Coordinates of C-alpha atoms (C1' of nucleotides) in Angstrom, one line a residue:
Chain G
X1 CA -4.0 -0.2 -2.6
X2 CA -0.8 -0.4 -3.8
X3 CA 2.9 -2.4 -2.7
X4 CA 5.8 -2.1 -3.7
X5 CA 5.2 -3.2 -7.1
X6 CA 2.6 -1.3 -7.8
X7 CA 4.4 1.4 -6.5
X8 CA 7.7 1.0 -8.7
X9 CA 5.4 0.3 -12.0
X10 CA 3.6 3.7 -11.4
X11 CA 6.9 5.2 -10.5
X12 CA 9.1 4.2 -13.4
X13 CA 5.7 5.1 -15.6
X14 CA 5.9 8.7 -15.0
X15 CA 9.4 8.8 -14.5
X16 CA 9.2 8.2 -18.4
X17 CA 6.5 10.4 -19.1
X18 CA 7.5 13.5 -17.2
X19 CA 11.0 13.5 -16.8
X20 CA 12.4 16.7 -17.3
X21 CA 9.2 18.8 -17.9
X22 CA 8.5 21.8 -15.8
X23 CA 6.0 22.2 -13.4
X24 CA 4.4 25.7 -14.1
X25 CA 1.7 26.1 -11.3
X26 CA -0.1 23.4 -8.9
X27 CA -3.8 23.1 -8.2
X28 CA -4.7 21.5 -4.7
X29 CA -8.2 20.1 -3.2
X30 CA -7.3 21.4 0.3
X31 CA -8.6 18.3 2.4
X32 CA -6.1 18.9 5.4
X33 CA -6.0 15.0 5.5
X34 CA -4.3 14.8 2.3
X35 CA -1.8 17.1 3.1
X36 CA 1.3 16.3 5.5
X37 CA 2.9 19.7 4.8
X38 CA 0.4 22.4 4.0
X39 CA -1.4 22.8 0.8
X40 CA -0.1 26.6 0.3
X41 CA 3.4 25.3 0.8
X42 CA 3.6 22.2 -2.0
X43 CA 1.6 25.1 -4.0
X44 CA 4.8 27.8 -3.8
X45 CA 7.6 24.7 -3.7
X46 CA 6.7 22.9 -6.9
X47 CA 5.4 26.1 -8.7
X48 CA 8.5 26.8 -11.7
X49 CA 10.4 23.7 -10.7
X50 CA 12.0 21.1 -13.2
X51 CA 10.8 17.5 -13.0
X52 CA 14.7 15.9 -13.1
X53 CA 13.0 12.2 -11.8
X54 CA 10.1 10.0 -10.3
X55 CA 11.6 6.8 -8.4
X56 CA 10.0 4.3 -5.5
X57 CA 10.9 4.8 -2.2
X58 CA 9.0 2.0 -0.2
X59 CA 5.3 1.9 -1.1
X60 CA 6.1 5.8 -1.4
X61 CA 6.7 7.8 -5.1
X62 CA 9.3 10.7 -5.0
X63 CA 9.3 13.5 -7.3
X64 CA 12.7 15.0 -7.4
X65 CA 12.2 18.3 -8.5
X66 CA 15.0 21.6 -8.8
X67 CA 13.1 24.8 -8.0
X68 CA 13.6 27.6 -11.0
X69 CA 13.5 30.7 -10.1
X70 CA 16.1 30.8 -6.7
X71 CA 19.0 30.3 -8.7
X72 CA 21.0 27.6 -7.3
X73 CA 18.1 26.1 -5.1
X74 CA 19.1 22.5 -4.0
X75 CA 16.6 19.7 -5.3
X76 CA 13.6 19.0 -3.3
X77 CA 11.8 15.5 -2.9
X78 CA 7.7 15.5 -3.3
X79 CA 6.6 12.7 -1.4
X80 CA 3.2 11.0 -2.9
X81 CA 1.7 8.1 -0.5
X82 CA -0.7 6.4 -2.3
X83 CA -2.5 4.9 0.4
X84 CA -5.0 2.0 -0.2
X85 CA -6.9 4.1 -3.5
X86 CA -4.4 6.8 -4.8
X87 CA -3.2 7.2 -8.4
X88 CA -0.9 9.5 -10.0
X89 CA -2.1 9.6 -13.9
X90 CA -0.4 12.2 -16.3
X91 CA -3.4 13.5 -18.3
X92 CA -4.4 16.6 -20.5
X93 CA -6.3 19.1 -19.8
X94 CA -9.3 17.7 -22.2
X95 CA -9.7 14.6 -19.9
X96 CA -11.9 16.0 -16.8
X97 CA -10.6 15.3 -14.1
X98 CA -12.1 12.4 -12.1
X99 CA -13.9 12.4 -8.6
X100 CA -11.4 12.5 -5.6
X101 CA -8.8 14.8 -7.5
X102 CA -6.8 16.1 -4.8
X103 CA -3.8 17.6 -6.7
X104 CA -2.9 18.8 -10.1
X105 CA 0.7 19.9 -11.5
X106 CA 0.2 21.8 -14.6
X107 CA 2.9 21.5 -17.2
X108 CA 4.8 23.7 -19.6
X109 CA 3.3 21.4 -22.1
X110 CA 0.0 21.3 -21.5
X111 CA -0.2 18.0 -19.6
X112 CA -1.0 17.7 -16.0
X113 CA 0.0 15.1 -13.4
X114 CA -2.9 14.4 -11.2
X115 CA -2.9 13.1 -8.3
X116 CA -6.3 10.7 -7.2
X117 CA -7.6 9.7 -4.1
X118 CA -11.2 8.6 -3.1
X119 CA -10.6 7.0 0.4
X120 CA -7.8 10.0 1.4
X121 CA -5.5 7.4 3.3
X122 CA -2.8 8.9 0.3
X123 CA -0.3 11.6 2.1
X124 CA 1.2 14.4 -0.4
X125 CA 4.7 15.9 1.4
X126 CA 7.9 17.5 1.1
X127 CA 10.9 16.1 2.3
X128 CA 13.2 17.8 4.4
X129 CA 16.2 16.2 2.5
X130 CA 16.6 13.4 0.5
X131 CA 14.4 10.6 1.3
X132 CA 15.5 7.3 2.4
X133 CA 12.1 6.1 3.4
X134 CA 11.8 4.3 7.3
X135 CA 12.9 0.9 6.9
X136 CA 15.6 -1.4 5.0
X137 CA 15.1 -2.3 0.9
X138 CA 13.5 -5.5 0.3
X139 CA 14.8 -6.2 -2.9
X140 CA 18.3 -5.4 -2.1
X141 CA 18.5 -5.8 1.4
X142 CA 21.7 -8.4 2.6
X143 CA 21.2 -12.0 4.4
X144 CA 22.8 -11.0 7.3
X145 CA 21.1 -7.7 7.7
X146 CA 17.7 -9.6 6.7
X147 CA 18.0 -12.4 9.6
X148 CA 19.1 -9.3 12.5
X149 CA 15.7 -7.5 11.5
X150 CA 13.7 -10.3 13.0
X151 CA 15.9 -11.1 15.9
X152 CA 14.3 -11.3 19.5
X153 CA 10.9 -10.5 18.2
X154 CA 7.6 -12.0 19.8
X155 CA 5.3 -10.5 16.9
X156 CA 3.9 -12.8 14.2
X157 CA 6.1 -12.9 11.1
X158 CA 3.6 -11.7 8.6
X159 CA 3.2 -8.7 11.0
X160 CA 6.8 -8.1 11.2
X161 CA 6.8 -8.3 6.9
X162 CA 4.0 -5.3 7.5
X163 CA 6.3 -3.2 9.6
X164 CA 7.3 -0.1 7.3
X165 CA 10.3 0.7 9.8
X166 CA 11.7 -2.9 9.0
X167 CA 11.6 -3.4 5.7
X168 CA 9.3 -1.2 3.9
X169 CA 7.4 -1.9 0.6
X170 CA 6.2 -5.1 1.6
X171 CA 2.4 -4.9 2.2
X172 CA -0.5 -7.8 2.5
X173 CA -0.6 -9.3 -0.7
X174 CA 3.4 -9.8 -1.0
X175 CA 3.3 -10.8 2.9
X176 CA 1.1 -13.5 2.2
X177 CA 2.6 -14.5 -1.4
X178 CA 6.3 -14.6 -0.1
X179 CA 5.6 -16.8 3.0
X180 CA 3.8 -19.0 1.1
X181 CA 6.4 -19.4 -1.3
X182 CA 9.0 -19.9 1.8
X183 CA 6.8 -22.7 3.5
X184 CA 6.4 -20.5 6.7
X185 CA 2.9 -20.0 8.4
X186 CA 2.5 -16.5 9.0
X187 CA 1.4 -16.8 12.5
X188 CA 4.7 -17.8 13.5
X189 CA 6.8 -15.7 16.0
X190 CA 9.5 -13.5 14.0
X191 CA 12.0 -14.3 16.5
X192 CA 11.6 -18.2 16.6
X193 CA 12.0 -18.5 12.9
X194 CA 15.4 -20.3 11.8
X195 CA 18.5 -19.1 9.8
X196 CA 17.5 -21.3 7.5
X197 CA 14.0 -20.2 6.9
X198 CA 14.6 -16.6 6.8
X199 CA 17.1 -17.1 4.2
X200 CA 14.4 -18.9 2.1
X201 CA 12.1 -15.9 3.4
X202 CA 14.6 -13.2 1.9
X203 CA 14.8 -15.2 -1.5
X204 CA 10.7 -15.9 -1.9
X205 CA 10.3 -11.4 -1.3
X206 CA 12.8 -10.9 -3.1
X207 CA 11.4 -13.5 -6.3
X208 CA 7.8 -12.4 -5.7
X209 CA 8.6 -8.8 -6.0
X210 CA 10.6 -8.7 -9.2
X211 CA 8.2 -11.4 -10.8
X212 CA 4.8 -9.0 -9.6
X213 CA 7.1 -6.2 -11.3
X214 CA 7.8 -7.9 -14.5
X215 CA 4.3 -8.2 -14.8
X216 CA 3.5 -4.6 -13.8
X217 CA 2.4 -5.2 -10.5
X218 CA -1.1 -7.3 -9.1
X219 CA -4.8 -5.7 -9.9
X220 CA -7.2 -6.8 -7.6
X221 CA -9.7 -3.9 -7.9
X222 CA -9.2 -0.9 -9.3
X223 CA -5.5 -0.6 -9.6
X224 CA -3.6 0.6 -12.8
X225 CA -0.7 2.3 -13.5
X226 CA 0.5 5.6 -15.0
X227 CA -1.0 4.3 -18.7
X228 CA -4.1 3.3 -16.7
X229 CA -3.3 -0.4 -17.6
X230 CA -3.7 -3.0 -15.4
X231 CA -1.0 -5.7 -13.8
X232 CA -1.0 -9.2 -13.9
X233 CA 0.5 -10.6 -11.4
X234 CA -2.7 -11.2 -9.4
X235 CA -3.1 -14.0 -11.5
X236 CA 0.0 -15.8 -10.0
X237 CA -0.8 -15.2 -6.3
X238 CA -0.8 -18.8 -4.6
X239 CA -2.8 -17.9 -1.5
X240 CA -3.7 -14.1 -1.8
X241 CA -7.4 -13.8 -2.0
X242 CA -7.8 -17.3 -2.5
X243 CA -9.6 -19.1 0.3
X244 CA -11.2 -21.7 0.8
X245 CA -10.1 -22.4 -2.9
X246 CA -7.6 -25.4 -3.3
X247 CA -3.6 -24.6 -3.2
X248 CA -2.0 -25.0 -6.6
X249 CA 0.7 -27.1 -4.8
X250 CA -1.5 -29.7 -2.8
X251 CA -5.0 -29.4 -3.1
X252 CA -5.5 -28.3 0.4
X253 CA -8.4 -25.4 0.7
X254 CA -6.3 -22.5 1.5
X255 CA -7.2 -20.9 4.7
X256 CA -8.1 -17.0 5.5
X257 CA -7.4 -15.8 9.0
X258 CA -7.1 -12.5 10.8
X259 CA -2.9 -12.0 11.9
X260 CA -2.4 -8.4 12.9
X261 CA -5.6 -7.0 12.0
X262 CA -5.1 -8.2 8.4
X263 CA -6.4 -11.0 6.3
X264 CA -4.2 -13.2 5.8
X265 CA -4.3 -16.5 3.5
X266 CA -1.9 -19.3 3.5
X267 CA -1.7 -23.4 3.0
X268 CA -1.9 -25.4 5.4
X269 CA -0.3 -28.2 4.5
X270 CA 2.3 -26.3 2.4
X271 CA 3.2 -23.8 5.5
X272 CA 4.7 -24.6 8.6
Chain B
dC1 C1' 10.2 0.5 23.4
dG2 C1' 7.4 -3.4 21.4
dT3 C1' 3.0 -4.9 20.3
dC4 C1' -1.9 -4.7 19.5
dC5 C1' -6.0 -2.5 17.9
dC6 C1' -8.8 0.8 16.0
dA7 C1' -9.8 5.0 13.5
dC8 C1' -9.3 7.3 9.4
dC9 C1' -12.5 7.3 4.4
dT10 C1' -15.2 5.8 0.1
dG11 C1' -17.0 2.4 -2.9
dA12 C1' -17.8 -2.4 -4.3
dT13 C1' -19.7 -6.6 -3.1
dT14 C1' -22.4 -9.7 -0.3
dG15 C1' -26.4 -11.1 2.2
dC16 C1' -30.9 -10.8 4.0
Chain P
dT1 C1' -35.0 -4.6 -6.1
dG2 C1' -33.3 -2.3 -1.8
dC3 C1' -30.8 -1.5 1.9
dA4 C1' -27.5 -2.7 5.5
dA5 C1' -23.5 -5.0 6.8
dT6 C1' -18.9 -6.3 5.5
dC7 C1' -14.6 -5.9 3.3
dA8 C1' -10.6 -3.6 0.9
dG9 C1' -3.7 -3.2 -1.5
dG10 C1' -2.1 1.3 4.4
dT11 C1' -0.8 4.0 8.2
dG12 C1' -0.4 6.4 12.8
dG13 C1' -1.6 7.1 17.4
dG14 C1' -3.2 5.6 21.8
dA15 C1' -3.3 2.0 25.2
dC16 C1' -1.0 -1.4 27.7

DNA sequence: CGTCCCACCTGATTGC
DNA sequence: TGCAATCAGGTGGGAC
C-alpha cells in the first residue's frame, strides 16, 4: 500500500501523538508471517519502554524506544513494514479493534497503538542497531551519487526506481509519476539513460515526493494516515492509474504496460 | 552478482 | 443477482 509518502505522513502522525509515552505491555496476533523476530521477543523488548520517536526509514516506520527497567539499556529500533495494506492507528481502548489486528502497544495513558494488516505482506522487527534502511535517500540523495546508482545496468529504469537496495522509498506510483514528470519511458535501460536525464530524474523524485507529502501522501484505496484521514495527492498523479485516459500535457491516451511485473502507466508522446 | 518471475495474502472490483 | 476471474501502493527467494 503505502511509499514513501505515505510512509513519512503516518510516521510524523504518531511521532506527534505518541512521543514520549510509555509502552506498558504489548498484545500480538501470533501469525508467524507477521513477525520477522519472534512474537515473544517484541512482547518482552517493548514491554516498560519509553516512546522517545517514530521517523521514516524507506517505506519502513521506526519506533525508537529506551527500555525501562535495565537501567541504562541502549535505545532499540521497532521496525513496522507496512506492506501493501498495514496501518499503524493510535486508538483507545473503546474503539474495537478492527479485523486483521496483528499488534497492540498498550499505553500508560490508556491509548493503544495498533498495528493493522489484512493481506500480512506488513513485517514487525527489531533492529539490531540503528537502522539505516538498505538503499540510498531519495529525497536527499546527491547528483553524483544519484547518476553512479544506475551505472552499467541492463534492467528497465522503472525497475531500477523499485529496487529497495538502490534507493529505497520509491514504489509504483512515485516510479511511474517521477518518470513521467522527467520525460523518460520507463522501459528504458537504467544504464543507457544520460547525465542529463537522470539529473532531471533526481529532481522530478525528489519534487513528486515532497509535493505527495505536502499533501499527506496519495489514497487510491483504502489508505489513511495516523488521524485516519486521507491524502490527496492521487489527484495530481499524471499517469498513475490513469490509462487509456488522456495525458494532462498532450491529449495522448496514456498507456498501461507490465515492466518488472508491475503496472506501469506512462505518455507516450510526453516519454521518451 | 544481476535480473526476472512468482508466491505470499485478503478484499474490492470487473465481467460473464 | 451471483460467482469467478482479475487486480492491488511490496518484498524475498529461487531459477537462470
Amino acid at each position: 500500500m503505502p511509499e514513501l509518502p505515505e510512509v513519512e505522513t503516518i510516521a510524523n502522525g504518531v511521532h506527534q501523538r505518541v512521543v514520549g509515552a510509555r509502552i506498558t505491555s504489548v498484545w500480538t496476533s501470533g501469525k508467524p508471517q507477521t513477525f520477522k523476530t519472534p512474537p515473544a521477543a517484541l512482547e518482552a523488548a517493548l514491554s516498560d519502554s519509553t516512546i522517545l520517536e517514530v521517523k521514516r526509514v524507506g517505506k519502513t516506520i521506526v519506533m525508537r524506544v529506551r527500555p525501562e527497567s535495565a537501567g541504562d539499556a541502549a535505545p532499540l529500533d521497532f521496525l513496522i513494514h507496512l506492506g501493501m495494506t498495514g496501518r499503524l492507528v493510535v486508538a483507545t481502548p473503546d474503539v474495537p479493534p478492527p479485523p486483521h489486528t496483528h499488534a497492540v502497544l498498550s499505553l500508560a495513558d490508556g491509548r493503544e497503538v495498533r498495528f493493522v494488516d489484512p493481506r500480512r505482506f506488513g513485517r514487525l522487527s527489531l533492529a539490531a542497531g540503528t537502522y539505516t534502511g538498505p538503499g540510498a535517500e531519495p529525497t536527499t540523495i546527491g547528483e553524483q551519487e544519484f547518476i553512479a546508482l544506475f551505472r552499467g545496468r541492463k534492467l528497465a529504469i522503472k525497475a531500477a526506481l523499485l529496487h529497495q537496495s538502490l534507493l529505497h522509498g520509491v514504489g509504483n506510483i512515485y516510479a511511474d509519476e517521477s518518470l513521467f514528470r522527467a520525460g523518460i519511458r520507463p522501459t528504458r535501460p537504467a544504464g543507457r539513460l544520460t547525465r542529463a536525464e537522470l539529473l532531471r530524474l533526481r529532481e522530478a523524485l525528489r519534487a513528486v515526493l515532497a509535493r505527495a507529502i505536502q499533501l499527506g501522501g496519495s489514497s487510491v484505496s483504502d489508505y489513511v494516515d495516523a488521524e485516519g484521514m486521507r491524502g490527496y495527492f492521487q489527484i495530481e498523479h499524471a499517469v498513475y492509474g490513469r490509462g487509456g485516459q488522456p495525458c494532462k500535457t498532450c491529449g495522448t491516451p496514456v498507456k498501461k504496460i507490465v515492466v518488472g511485473g508491475r503496472g506501469t502507466h506512462y505518455c507516450p508522446q510526453c516519454q521518451r
